[in-house]
mmCIF file of the C-alpha atoms, coordinates in Angstrom:
data_MODEL
# 
_entry.id   MODEL 
# 
loop_
_atom_site.group_PDB 
_atom_site.id 
_atom_site.type_symbol 
_atom_site.label_atom_id 
_atom_site.label_alt_id 
_atom_site.label_comp_id 
_atom_site.label_asym_id 
_atom_site.label_entity_id 
_atom_site.label_seq_id 
_atom_site.pdbx_PDB_ins_code 
_atom_site.Cartn_x 
_atom_site.Cartn_y 
_atom_site.Cartn_z 
_atom_site.occupancy 
_atom_site.B_iso_or_equiv 
_atom_site.pdbx_formal_charge 
_atom_site.auth_seq_id 
_atom_site.auth_comp_id 
_atom_site.auth_asym_id 
_atom_site.auth_atom_id 
_atom_site.pdbx_PDB_model_num 
ATOM 1   C CA . MET A 1 1   ? 69.003  -60.578 -58.371 1.00 0.00 ? 1   MET A CA 1 
ATOM 2   C CA . ARG A 1 2   ? 72.027  -62.757 -58.985 1.00 0.00 ? 2   ARG A CA 1 
ATOM 3   C CA . VAL A 1 3   ? 75.386  -61.111 -58.365 1.00 0.00 ? 3   VAL A CA 1 
ATOM 4   C CA . LEU A 1 4   ? 78.878  -62.415 -59.029 1.00 0.00 ? 4   LEU A CA 1 
ATOM 5   C CA . GLY A 1 5   ? 81.268  -60.814 -56.571 1.00 0.00 ? 5   GLY A CA 1 
ATOM 6   C CA . VAL A 1 6   ? 84.943  -60.605 -57.547 1.00 0.00 ? 6   VAL A CA 1 
ATOM 7   C CA . ASP A 1 7   ? 87.737  -59.878 -55.078 1.00 0.00 ? 7   ASP A CA 1 
ATOM 8   C CA . PRO A 1 8   ? 90.506  -59.189 -57.612 1.00 0.00 ? 8   PRO A CA 1 
ATOM 9   C CA . GLY A 1 9   ? 94.039  -60.487 -57.245 1.00 0.00 ? 9   GLY A CA 1 
ATOM 10  C CA . LEU A 1 10  ? 96.699  -61.971 -59.488 1.00 0.00 ? 10  LEU A CA 1 
ATOM 11  C CA . THR A 1 11  ? 97.593  -64.963 -57.321 1.00 0.00 ? 11  THR A CA 1 
ATOM 12  C CA . ARG A 1 12  ? 94.116  -65.502 -55.828 1.00 0.00 ? 12  ARG A CA 1 
ATOM 13  C CA . CYS A 1 13  ? 91.031  -63.933 -57.378 1.00 0.00 ? 13  CYS A CA 1 
ATOM 14  C CA . GLY A 1 14  ? 88.047  -64.587 -55.133 1.00 0.00 ? 14  GLY A CA 1 
ATOM 15  C CA . VAL A 1 15  ? 84.675  -65.264 -56.763 1.00 0.00 ? 15  VAL A CA 1 
ATOM 16  C CA . GLY A 1 16  ? 81.270  -65.774 -55.190 1.00 0.00 ? 16  GLY A CA 1 
ATOM 17  C CA . VAL A 1 17  ? 77.688  -65.871 -56.459 1.00 0.00 ? 17  VAL A CA 1 
ATOM 18  C CA . VAL A 1 18  ? 74.742  -64.749 -54.326 1.00 0.00 ? 18  VAL A CA 1 
ATOM 19  C CA . ASP A 1 19  ? 71.016  -64.671 -55.104 1.00 0.00 ? 19  ASP A CA 1 
ATOM 20  C CA . GLY A 1 20  ? 68.546  -62.407 -53.333 1.00 0.00 ? 20  GLY A CA 1 
ATOM 21  C CA . VAL A 1 21  ? 66.955  -59.021 -52.872 1.00 0.00 ? 21  VAL A CA 1 
ATOM 22  C CA . ALA A 1 22  ? 67.344  -56.420 -50.154 1.00 0.00 ? 22  ALA A CA 1 
ATOM 23  C CA . GLY A 1 23  ? 65.378  -57.216 -47.023 1.00 0.00 ? 23  GLY A CA 1 
ATOM 24  C CA . ARG A 1 24  ? 65.080  -60.954 -47.648 1.00 0.00 ? 24  ARG A CA 1 
ATOM 25  C CA . PRO A 1 25  ? 67.308  -63.953 -46.892 1.00 0.00 ? 25  PRO A CA 1 
ATOM 26  C CA . LEU A 1 26  ? 70.183  -64.413 -49.314 1.00 0.00 ? 26  LEU A CA 1 
ATOM 27  C CA . THR A 1 27  ? 71.394  -67.631 -50.918 1.00 0.00 ? 27  THR A CA 1 
ATOM 28  C CA . MET A 1 28  ? 74.918  -68.546 -51.939 1.00 0.00 ? 28  MET A CA 1 
ATOM 29  C CA . ARG A 1 29  ? 75.096  -70.275 -55.328 1.00 0.00 ? 29  ARG A CA 1 
ATOM 30  C CA . GLY A 1 30  ? 78.827  -70.792 -55.501 1.00 0.00 ? 30  GLY A CA 1 
ATOM 31  C CA . VAL A 1 31  ? 82.154  -69.643 -54.117 1.00 0.00 ? 31  VAL A CA 1 
ATOM 32  C CA . GLY A 1 32  ? 85.755  -70.242 -55.033 1.00 0.00 ? 32  GLY A CA 1 
ATOM 33  C CA . VAL A 1 33  ? 89.094  -68.809 -56.089 1.00 0.00 ? 33  VAL A CA 1 
ATOM 34  C CA . VAL A 1 34  ? 90.722  -68.415 -59.499 1.00 0.00 ? 34  VAL A CA 1 
ATOM 35  C CA . ARG A 1 35  ? 94.428  -69.080 -58.914 1.00 0.00 ? 35  ARG A CA 1 
ATOM 36  C CA . THR A 1 36  ? 97.499  -68.336 -61.008 1.00 0.00 ? 36  THR A CA 1 
ATOM 37  C CA . PRO A 1 37  ? 101.130 -69.361 -60.345 1.00 0.00 ? 37  PRO A CA 1 
ATOM 38  C CA . ALA A 1 38  ? 103.262 -66.510 -59.031 1.00 0.00 ? 38  ALA A CA 1 
ATOM 39  C CA . ASP A 1 39  ? 106.202 -67.508 -61.261 1.00 0.00 ? 39  ASP A CA 1 
ATOM 40  C CA . ALA A 1 40  ? 104.200 -67.417 -64.518 1.00 0.00 ? 40  ALA A CA 1 
ATOM 41  C CA . GLU A 1 41  ? 104.438 -64.550 -67.000 1.00 0.00 ? 41  GLU A CA 1 
ATOM 42  C CA . LEU A 1 42  ? 101.976 -61.726 -66.394 1.00 0.00 ? 42  LEU A CA 1 
ATOM 43  C CA . GLY A 1 43  ? 100.203 -62.198 -69.710 1.00 0.00 ? 43  GLY A CA 1 
ATOM 44  C CA . HIS A 1 44  ? 99.615  -65.894 -69.013 1.00 0.00 ? 44  HIS A CA 1 
ATOM 45  C CA . ARG A 1 45  ? 98.285  -65.099 -65.536 1.00 0.00 ? 45  ARG A CA 1 
ATOM 46  C CA . LEU A 1 46  ? 95.807  -62.588 -66.903 1.00 0.00 ? 46  LEU A CA 1 
ATOM 47  C CA . VAL A 1 47  ? 94.618  -65.101 -69.504 1.00 0.00 ? 47  VAL A CA 1 
ATOM 48  C CA . ALA A 1 48  ? 94.128  -67.674 -66.721 1.00 0.00 ? 48  ALA A CA 1 
ATOM 49  C CA . ILE A 1 49  ? 92.056  -65.179 -64.737 1.00 0.00 ? 49  ILE A CA 1 
ATOM 50  C CA . GLU A 1 50  ? 89.985  -64.381 -67.822 1.00 0.00 ? 50  GLU A CA 1 
ATOM 51  C CA . GLN A 1 51  ? 89.318  -68.062 -68.449 1.00 0.00 ? 51  GLN A CA 1 
ATOM 52  C CA . GLY A 1 52  ? 88.348  -68.584 -64.815 1.00 0.00 ? 52  GLY A CA 1 
ATOM 53  C CA . ILE A 1 53  ? 85.952  -65.626 -64.768 1.00 0.00 ? 53  ILE A CA 1 
ATOM 54  C CA . GLU A 1 54  ? 84.423  -66.740 -68.061 1.00 0.00 ? 54  GLU A CA 1 
ATOM 55  C CA . GLN A 1 55  ? 83.722  -70.179 -66.585 1.00 0.00 ? 55  GLN A CA 1 
ATOM 56  C CA . TRP A 1 56  ? 81.904  -68.600 -63.640 1.00 0.00 ? 56  TRP A CA 1 
ATOM 57  C CA . LEU A 1 57  ? 79.895  -66.380 -65.972 1.00 0.00 ? 57  LEU A CA 1 
ATOM 58  C CA . ASP A 1 58  ? 78.974  -69.379 -68.132 1.00 0.00 ? 58  ASP A CA 1 
ATOM 59  C CA . GLU A 1 59  ? 77.946  -71.490 -65.163 1.00 0.00 ? 59  GLU A CA 1 
ATOM 60  C CA . HIS A 1 60  ? 75.979  -68.939 -63.141 1.00 0.00 ? 60  HIS A CA 1 
ATOM 61  C CA . SER A 1 61  ? 74.773  -66.261 -65.611 1.00 0.00 ? 61  SER A CA 1 
ATOM 62  C CA . PRO A 1 62  ? 74.840  -63.365 -63.114 1.00 0.00 ? 62  PRO A CA 1 
ATOM 63  C CA . GLU A 1 63  ? 72.832  -60.198 -63.689 1.00 0.00 ? 63  GLU A CA 1 
ATOM 64  C CA . VAL A 1 64  ? 75.542  -57.975 -62.210 1.00 0.00 ? 64  VAL A CA 1 
ATOM 65  C CA . LEU A 1 65  ? 79.271  -58.189 -61.548 1.00 0.00 ? 65  LEU A CA 1 
ATOM 66  C CA . ALA A 1 66  ? 80.351  -56.541 -58.277 1.00 0.00 ? 66  ALA A CA 1 
ATOM 67  C CA . VAL A 1 67  ? 84.089  -55.796 -58.109 1.00 0.00 ? 67  VAL A CA 1 
ATOM 68  C CA . GLU A 1 68  ? 86.175  -54.276 -55.343 1.00 0.00 ? 68  GLU A CA 1 
ATOM 69  C CA . ARG A 1 69  ? 87.284  -50.768 -56.248 1.00 0.00 ? 69  ARG A CA 1 
ATOM 70  C CA . VAL A 1 70  ? 91.098  -50.666 -56.250 1.00 0.00 ? 70  VAL A CA 1 
ATOM 71  C CA . PHE A 1 71  ? 92.796  -48.073 -54.055 1.00 0.00 ? 71  PHE A CA 1 
ATOM 72  C CA . SER A 1 72  ? 96.429  -47.003 -54.019 1.00 0.00 ? 72  SER A CA 1 
ATOM 73  C CA . GLN A 1 73  ? 98.418  -48.514 -51.192 1.00 0.00 ? 73  GLN A CA 1 
ATOM 74  C CA . HIS A 1 74  ? 102.058 -48.500 -50.141 1.00 0.00 ? 74  HIS A CA 1 
ATOM 75  C CA . ASN A 1 75  ? 102.813 -51.681 -52.089 1.00 0.00 ? 75  ASN A CA 1 
ATOM 76  C CA . VAL A 1 76  ? 102.507 -50.411 -55.666 1.00 0.00 ? 76  VAL A CA 1 
ATOM 77  C CA . ARG A 1 77  ? 103.295 -53.823 -57.155 1.00 0.00 ? 77  ARG A CA 1 
ATOM 78  C CA . THR A 1 78  ? 100.371 -55.417 -55.307 1.00 0.00 ? 78  THR A CA 1 
ATOM 79  C CA . VAL A 1 79  ? 98.037  -52.610 -56.360 1.00 0.00 ? 79  VAL A CA 1 
ATOM 80  C CA . MET A 1 80  ? 99.026  -53.006 -60.002 1.00 0.00 ? 80  MET A CA 1 
ATOM 81  C CA . GLY A 1 81  ? 98.310  -56.725 -59.954 1.00 0.00 ? 81  GLY A CA 1 
ATOM 82  C CA . THR A 1 82  ? 94.955  -56.150 -58.260 1.00 0.00 ? 82  THR A CA 1 
ATOM 83  C CA . ALA A 1 83  ? 94.017  -53.465 -60.780 1.00 0.00 ? 83  ALA A CA 1 
ATOM 84  C CA . GLN A 1 84  ? 94.975  -55.724 -63.698 1.00 0.00 ? 84  GLN A CA 1 
ATOM 85  C CA . ALA A 1 85  ? 92.867  -58.599 -62.363 1.00 0.00 ? 85  ALA A CA 1 
ATOM 86  C CA . SER A 1 86  ? 90.000  -56.191 -61.749 1.00 0.00 ? 86  SER A CA 1 
ATOM 87  C CA . ALA A 1 87  ? 90.186  -54.919 -65.325 1.00 0.00 ? 87  ALA A CA 1 
ATOM 88  C CA . VAL A 1 88  ? 90.066  -58.479 -66.686 1.00 0.00 ? 88  VAL A CA 1 
ATOM 89  C CA . ALA A 1 89  ? 86.905  -59.241 -64.677 1.00 0.00 ? 89  ALA A CA 1 
ATOM 90  C CA . MET A 1 90  ? 85.265  -56.013 -65.815 1.00 0.00 ? 90  MET A CA 1 
ATOM 91  C CA . LEU A 1 91  ? 86.177  -56.770 -69.425 1.00 0.00 ? 91  LEU A CA 1 
ATOM 92  C CA . CYS A 1 92  ? 84.661  -60.260 -69.253 1.00 0.00 ? 92  CYS A CA 1 
ATOM 93  C CA . ALA A 1 93  ? 81.377  -58.903 -67.910 1.00 0.00 ? 93  ALA A CA 1 
ATOM 94  C CA . SER A 1 94  ? 81.187  -55.886 -70.225 1.00 0.00 ? 94  SER A CA 1 
ATOM 95  C CA . ARG A 1 95  ? 81.833  -58.060 -73.267 1.00 0.00 ? 95  ARG A CA 1 
ATOM 96  C CA . ARG A 1 96  ? 78.637  -59.929 -72.376 1.00 0.00 ? 96  ARG A CA 1 
ATOM 97  C CA . GLY A 1 97  ? 76.660  -56.788 -71.619 1.00 0.00 ? 97  GLY A CA 1 
ATOM 98  C CA . ILE A 1 98  ? 76.597  -57.507 -67.874 1.00 0.00 ? 98  ILE A CA 1 
ATOM 99  C CA . PRO A 1 99  ? 76.573  -54.341 -65.728 1.00 0.00 ? 99  PRO A CA 1 
ATOM 100 C CA . VAL A 1 100 ? 79.604  -53.812 -63.496 1.00 0.00 ? 100 VAL A CA 1 
ATOM 101 C CA . ALA A 1 101 ? 79.404  -52.188 -60.048 1.00 0.00 ? 101 ALA A CA 1 
ATOM 102 C CA . LEU A 1 102 ? 82.434  -51.058 -58.049 1.00 0.00 ? 102 LEU A CA 1 
ATOM 103 C CA . HIS A 1 103 ? 82.420  -50.986 -54.244 1.00 0.00 ? 103 HIS A CA 1 
ATOM 104 C CA . THR A 1 104 ? 85.162  -49.779 -51.931 1.00 0.00 ? 104 THR A CA 1 
ATOM 105 C CA . PRO A 1 105 ? 86.457  -52.094 -49.186 1.00 0.00 ? 105 PRO A CA 1 
ATOM 106 C CA . SER A 1 106 ? 84.997  -49.816 -46.503 1.00 0.00 ? 106 SER A CA 1 
ATOM 107 C CA . GLU A 1 107 ? 81.583  -49.843 -48.217 1.00 0.00 ? 107 GLU A CA 1 
ATOM 108 C CA . VAL A 1 108 ? 81.593  -53.631 -48.264 1.00 0.00 ? 108 VAL A CA 1 
ATOM 109 C CA . LYS A 1 109 ? 82.700  -53.926 -44.626 1.00 0.00 ? 109 LYS A CA 1 
ATOM 110 C CA . ALA A 1 110 ? 80.105  -51.404 -43.487 1.00 0.00 ? 110 ALA A CA 1 
ATOM 111 C CA . ALA A 1 111 ? 77.328  -53.120 -45.443 1.00 0.00 ? 111 ALA A CA 1 
ATOM 112 C CA . VAL A 1 112 ? 78.139  -56.597 -44.132 1.00 0.00 ? 112 VAL A CA 1 
ATOM 113 C CA . THR A 1 113 ? 79.328  -55.932 -40.575 1.00 0.00 ? 113 THR A CA 1 
ATOM 114 C CA . GLY A 1 114 ? 78.118  -52.422 -39.764 1.00 0.00 ? 114 GLY A CA 1 
ATOM 115 C CA . SER A 1 115 ? 81.695  -51.130 -39.472 1.00 0.00 ? 115 SER A CA 1 
ATOM 116 C CA . GLY A 1 116 ? 83.885  -49.852 -42.295 1.00 0.00 ? 116 GLY A CA 1 
ATOM 117 C CA . ARG A 1 117 ? 86.949  -50.876 -40.264 1.00 0.00 ? 117 ARG A CA 1 
ATOM 118 C CA . ALA A 1 118 ? 86.045  -54.524 -39.730 1.00 0.00 ? 118 ALA A CA 1 
ATOM 119 C CA . ASP A 1 119 ? 88.835  -57.060 -40.220 1.00 0.00 ? 119 ASP A CA 1 
ATOM 120 C CA . LYS A 1 120 ? 88.737  -60.095 -42.490 1.00 0.00 ? 120 LYS A CA 1 
ATOM 121 C CA . ALA A 1 121 ? 87.721  -62.421 -39.659 1.00 0.00 ? 121 ALA A CA 1 
ATOM 122 C CA . GLN A 1 122 ? 84.681  -60.273 -38.881 1.00 0.00 ? 122 GLN A CA 1 
ATOM 123 C CA . VAL A 1 123 ? 83.710  -60.105 -42.542 1.00 0.00 ? 123 VAL A CA 1 
ATOM 124 C CA . GLY A 1 124 ? 84.041  -63.868 -42.875 1.00 0.00 ? 124 GLY A CA 1 
ATOM 125 C CA . ALA A 1 125 ? 81.952  -64.459 -39.757 1.00 0.00 ? 125 ALA A CA 1 
ATOM 126 C CA . MET A 1 126 ? 79.149  -62.193 -40.951 1.00 0.00 ? 126 MET A CA 1 
ATOM 127 C CA . VAL A 1 127 ? 79.166  -63.697 -44.451 1.00 0.00 ? 127 VAL A CA 1 
ATOM 128 C CA . THR A 1 128 ? 78.828  -67.124 -42.834 1.00 0.00 ? 128 THR A CA 1 
ATOM 129 C CA . ARG A 1 129 ? 75.909  -65.940 -40.742 1.00 0.00 ? 129 ARG A CA 1 
ATOM 130 C CA . LEU A 1 130 ? 74.111  -64.021 -43.500 1.00 0.00 ? 130 LEU A CA 1 
ATOM 131 C CA . LEU A 1 131 ? 74.342  -66.897 -45.971 1.00 0.00 ? 131 LEU A CA 1 
ATOM 132 C CA . ARG A 1 132 ? 73.652  -69.539 -43.303 1.00 0.00 ? 132 ARG A CA 1 
ATOM 133 C CA . LEU A 1 133 ? 76.866  -71.450 -44.043 1.00 0.00 ? 133 LEU A CA 1 
ATOM 134 C CA . ASP A 1 134 ? 78.424  -74.129 -41.856 1.00 0.00 ? 134 ASP A CA 1 
ATOM 135 C CA . ALA A 1 135 ? 81.828  -72.396 -41.821 1.00 0.00 ? 135 ALA A CA 1 
ATOM 136 C CA . PRO A 1 136 ? 83.499  -69.267 -43.216 1.00 0.00 ? 136 PRO A CA 1 
ATOM 137 C CA . PRO A 1 137 ? 84.612  -69.699 -46.839 1.00 0.00 ? 137 PRO A CA 1 
ATOM 138 C CA . ARG A 1 138 ? 88.361  -70.202 -47.294 1.00 0.00 ? 138 ARG A CA 1 
ATOM 139 C CA . PRO A 1 139 ? 90.562  -68.518 -48.246 1.00 0.00 ? 139 PRO A CA 1 
ATOM 140 C CA . ALA A 1 140 ? 89.525  -65.020 -47.151 1.00 0.00 ? 140 ALA A CA 1 
ATOM 141 C CA . ASP A 1 141 ? 89.452  -63.899 -50.800 1.00 0.00 ? 141 ASP A CA 1 
ATOM 142 C CA . ALA A 1 142 ? 86.436  -66.149 -51.352 1.00 0.00 ? 142 ALA A CA 1 
ATOM 143 C CA . ALA A 1 143 ? 84.605  -64.702 -48.347 1.00 0.00 ? 143 ALA A CA 1 
ATOM 144 C CA . ASP A 1 144 ? 85.414  -61.187 -49.562 1.00 0.00 ? 144 ASP A CA 1 
ATOM 145 C CA . ALA A 1 145 ? 83.903  -62.000 -52.960 1.00 0.00 ? 145 ALA A CA 1 
ATOM 146 C CA . LEU A 1 146 ? 80.658  -63.100 -51.292 1.00 0.00 ? 146 LEU A CA 1 
ATOM 147 C CA . ALA A 1 147 ? 80.713  -59.946 -49.168 1.00 0.00 ? 147 ALA A CA 1 
ATOM 148 C CA . LEU A 1 148 ? 80.945  -57.865 -52.355 1.00 0.00 ? 148 LEU A CA 1 
ATOM 149 C CA . ALA A 1 149 ? 77.907  -59.623 -53.798 1.00 0.00 ? 149 ALA A CA 1 
ATOM 150 C CA . ILE A 1 150 ? 75.946  -59.131 -50.568 1.00 0.00 ? 150 ILE A CA 1 
ATOM 151 C CA . CYS A 1 151 ? 76.936  -55.469 -50.433 1.00 0.00 ? 151 CYS A CA 1 
ATOM 152 C CA . HIS A 1 152 ? 75.686  -54.867 -53.950 1.00 0.00 ? 152 HIS A CA 1 
ATOM 153 C CA . ILE A 1 153 ? 72.360  -56.602 -53.383 1.00 0.00 ? 153 ILE A CA 1 
ATOM 154 C CA . TRP A 1 154 ? 71.729  -54.517 -50.280 1.00 0.00 ? 154 TRP A CA 1 
ATOM 155 C CA . ARG A 1 155 ? 72.930  -51.224 -51.785 1.00 0.00 ? 155 ARG A CA 1 
ATOM 156 C CA . ALA A 1 156 ? 71.418  -51.604 -55.262 1.00 0.00 ? 156 ALA A CA 1 
ATOM 157 C CA . PRO A 1 157 ? 67.922  -50.249 -54.397 1.00 0.00 ? 157 PRO A CA 1 
ATOM 158 C CA . ALA A 1 158 ? 69.364  -47.067 -52.880 1.00 0.00 ? 158 ALA A CA 1 
ATOM 159 C CA . GLN A 1 159 ? 71.808  -46.666 -55.776 1.00 0.00 ? 159 GLN A CA 1 
ATOM 160 C CA . ASN A 1 160 ? 69.000  -47.142 -58.291 1.00 0.00 ? 160 ASN A CA 1 
ATOM 161 C CA . ARG A 1 161 ? 66.886  -44.499 -56.570 1.00 0.00 ? 161 ARG A CA 1 
ATOM 162 C CA . LEU A 1 162 ? 69.823  -42.099 -56.577 1.00 0.00 ? 162 LEU A CA 1 
ATOM 163 C CA . GLN A 1 163 ? 70.566  -42.727 -60.253 1.00 0.00 ? 163 GLN A CA 1 
ATOM 164 C CA . GLN A 1 164 ? 66.892  -42.277 -61.093 1.00 0.00 ? 164 GLN A CA 1 
ATOM 165 C CA . ALA A 1 165 ? 66.779  -38.994 -59.174 1.00 0.00 ? 165 ALA A CA 1 
ATOM 166 C CA . VAL A 1 166 ? 69.898  -37.751 -60.972 1.00 0.00 ? 166 VAL A CA 1 
ATOM 167 C CA . ALA A 1 167 ? 68.431  -38.743 -64.352 1.00 0.00 ? 167 ALA A CA 1 
ATOM 168 C CA . GLU A 1 168 ? 65.127  -37.022 -63.584 1.00 0.00 ? 168 GLU A CA 1 
ATOM 169 C CA . ASN A 1 169 ? 66.976  -33.911 -62.461 1.00 0.00 ? 169 ASN A CA 1 
ATOM 170 C CA . ARG A 1 170 ? 68.921  -33.827 -65.735 1.00 0.00 ? 170 ARG A CA 1 
ATOM 171 C CA . LEU A 1 171 ? 65.694  -34.194 -67.729 1.00 0.00 ? 171 LEU A CA 1 
ATOM 172 C CA . GLN A 1 172 ? 64.103  -31.339 -65.787 1.00 0.00 ? 172 GLN A CA 1 
ATOM 173 C CA . GLN A 1 173 ? 67.141  -29.149 -66.376 1.00 0.00 ? 173 GLN A CA 1 
ATOM 174 C CA . ALA A 1 174 ? 67.105  -29.960 -70.095 1.00 0.00 ? 174 ALA A CA 1 
ATOM 175 C CA . ALA A 1 175 ? 63.376  -29.184 -70.303 1.00 0.00 ? 175 ALA A CA 1 
ATOM 176 C CA . ALA A 1 176 ? 63.883  -25.876 -68.500 1.00 0.00 ? 176 ALA A CA 1 
ATOM 177 C CA . GLN A 1 177 ? 66.744  -24.989 -70.859 1.00 0.00 ? 177 GLN A CA 1 
ATOM 178 C CA . ASN A 1 178 ? 64.553  -25.785 -73.862 1.00 0.00 ? 178 ASN A CA 1 
ATOM 179 C CA . ARG A 1 179 ? 61.767  -23.569 -72.514 1.00 0.00 ? 179 ARG A CA 1 
ATOM 180 C CA . LEU A 1 180 ? 64.228  -20.703 -72.050 1.00 0.00 ? 180 LEU A CA 1 
ATOM 181 C CA . GLN A 1 181 ? 65.528  -21.118 -75.586 1.00 0.00 ? 181 GLN A CA 1 
ATOM 182 C CA . GLN A 1 182 ? 62.003  -21.226 -77.007 1.00 0.00 ? 182 GLN A CA 1 
ATOM 183 C CA . ALA A 1 183 ? 61.033  -18.113 -75.044 1.00 0.00 ? 183 ALA A CA 1 
ATOM 184 C CA . ALA A 1 184 ? 64.115  -16.273 -76.271 1.00 0.00 ? 184 ALA A CA 1 
ATOM 185 C CA . ALA A 1 185 ? 63.709  -17.326 -79.911 1.00 0.00 ? 185 ALA A CA 1 
ATOM 186 C CA . PRO A 1 186 ? 60.906  -14.830 -80.880 1.00 0.00 ? 186 PRO A CA 1 
ATOM 187 C CA . HIS A 1 187 ? 62.807  -11.979 -79.266 1.00 0.00 ? 187 HIS A CA 1 
ATOM 188 C CA . ALA A 1 188 ? 65.988  -12.935 -81.104 1.00 0.00 ? 188 ALA A CA 1 
ATOM 189 C CA . ALA A 1 189 ? 64.075  -13.057 -84.385 1.00 0.00 ? 189 ALA A CA 1 
ATOM 190 C CA . ARG A 1 190 ? 62.636  -9.541  -83.904 1.00 0.00 ? 190 ARG A CA 1 
ATOM 191 C CA . THR A 1 191 ? 65.883  -7.893  -82.831 1.00 0.00 ? 191 THR A CA 1 
ATOM 192 C CA . PRO A 1 192 ? 67.566  -7.555  -86.297 1.00 0.00 ? 192 PRO A CA 1 
ATOM 193 C CA . THR A 1 193 ? 64.421  -5.966  -87.794 1.00 0.00 ? 193 THR A CA 1 
ATOM 194 C CA . ALA A 1 194 ? 64.252  -3.404  -85.008 1.00 0.00 ? 194 ALA A CA 1 
ATOM 195 C CA . GLN A 1 195 ? 67.929  -2.561  -85.437 1.00 0.00 ? 195 GLN A CA 1 
ATOM 196 C CA . LYS A 1 196 ? 67.463  -2.144  -89.208 1.00 0.00 ? 196 LYS A CA 1 
ATOM 197 C CA . GLY A 1 197 ? 64.554  0.255   -88.658 1.00 0.00 ? 197 GLY A CA 1 
ATOM 198 C CA . ARG A 1 198 ? 66.661  2.430   -86.370 1.00 0.00 ? 198 ARG A CA 1 
ATOM 199 C CA . THR A 1 199 ? 69.493  2.525   -88.893 1.00 0.00 ? 199 THR A CA 1 
ATOM 200 C CA . ALA A 1 200 ? 67.165  3.664   -91.676 1.00 0.00 ? 200 ALA A CA 1 
# 
């Protein structure tokens, strides 16, 4: 599985590509940051992010895009910029038919370090170790993007099993509902005739 992780941000949007499957060594295929000038107009910044993401999609052809799920924080302006960058990345992938997975920061930290409260230094250190790199990727946004990709690769099998179980449960419920309707149909068809006989 090849996953493009995206740590969304208006000024620095981290991107990282990882190959691998759960339970086996992972390989980094690329890491970097899509940057936009803070003094540029918002529309131009979003276009720059789109162009940057498109280049990564063209170059690496990922099977999945893993994006950090945006949460509300005290700094509303920062959250809005993060959400806008996230939406651009999701749009780029969806336009190509590439599935998009969202992971919370605590999910990513727990998957990579074992603790949902790990700091950026710990995440960077574990990403370096897991991908057998010489040094932690810089800036931290790039390391976070790789952590997102790693998280998805490791969590995908469990998520797939859960989704499959939910789908099977829905099919079973639909089949049971159909059986009930079929069983009730003959009774419903006889009821008017019986009522008519009583009236006569």
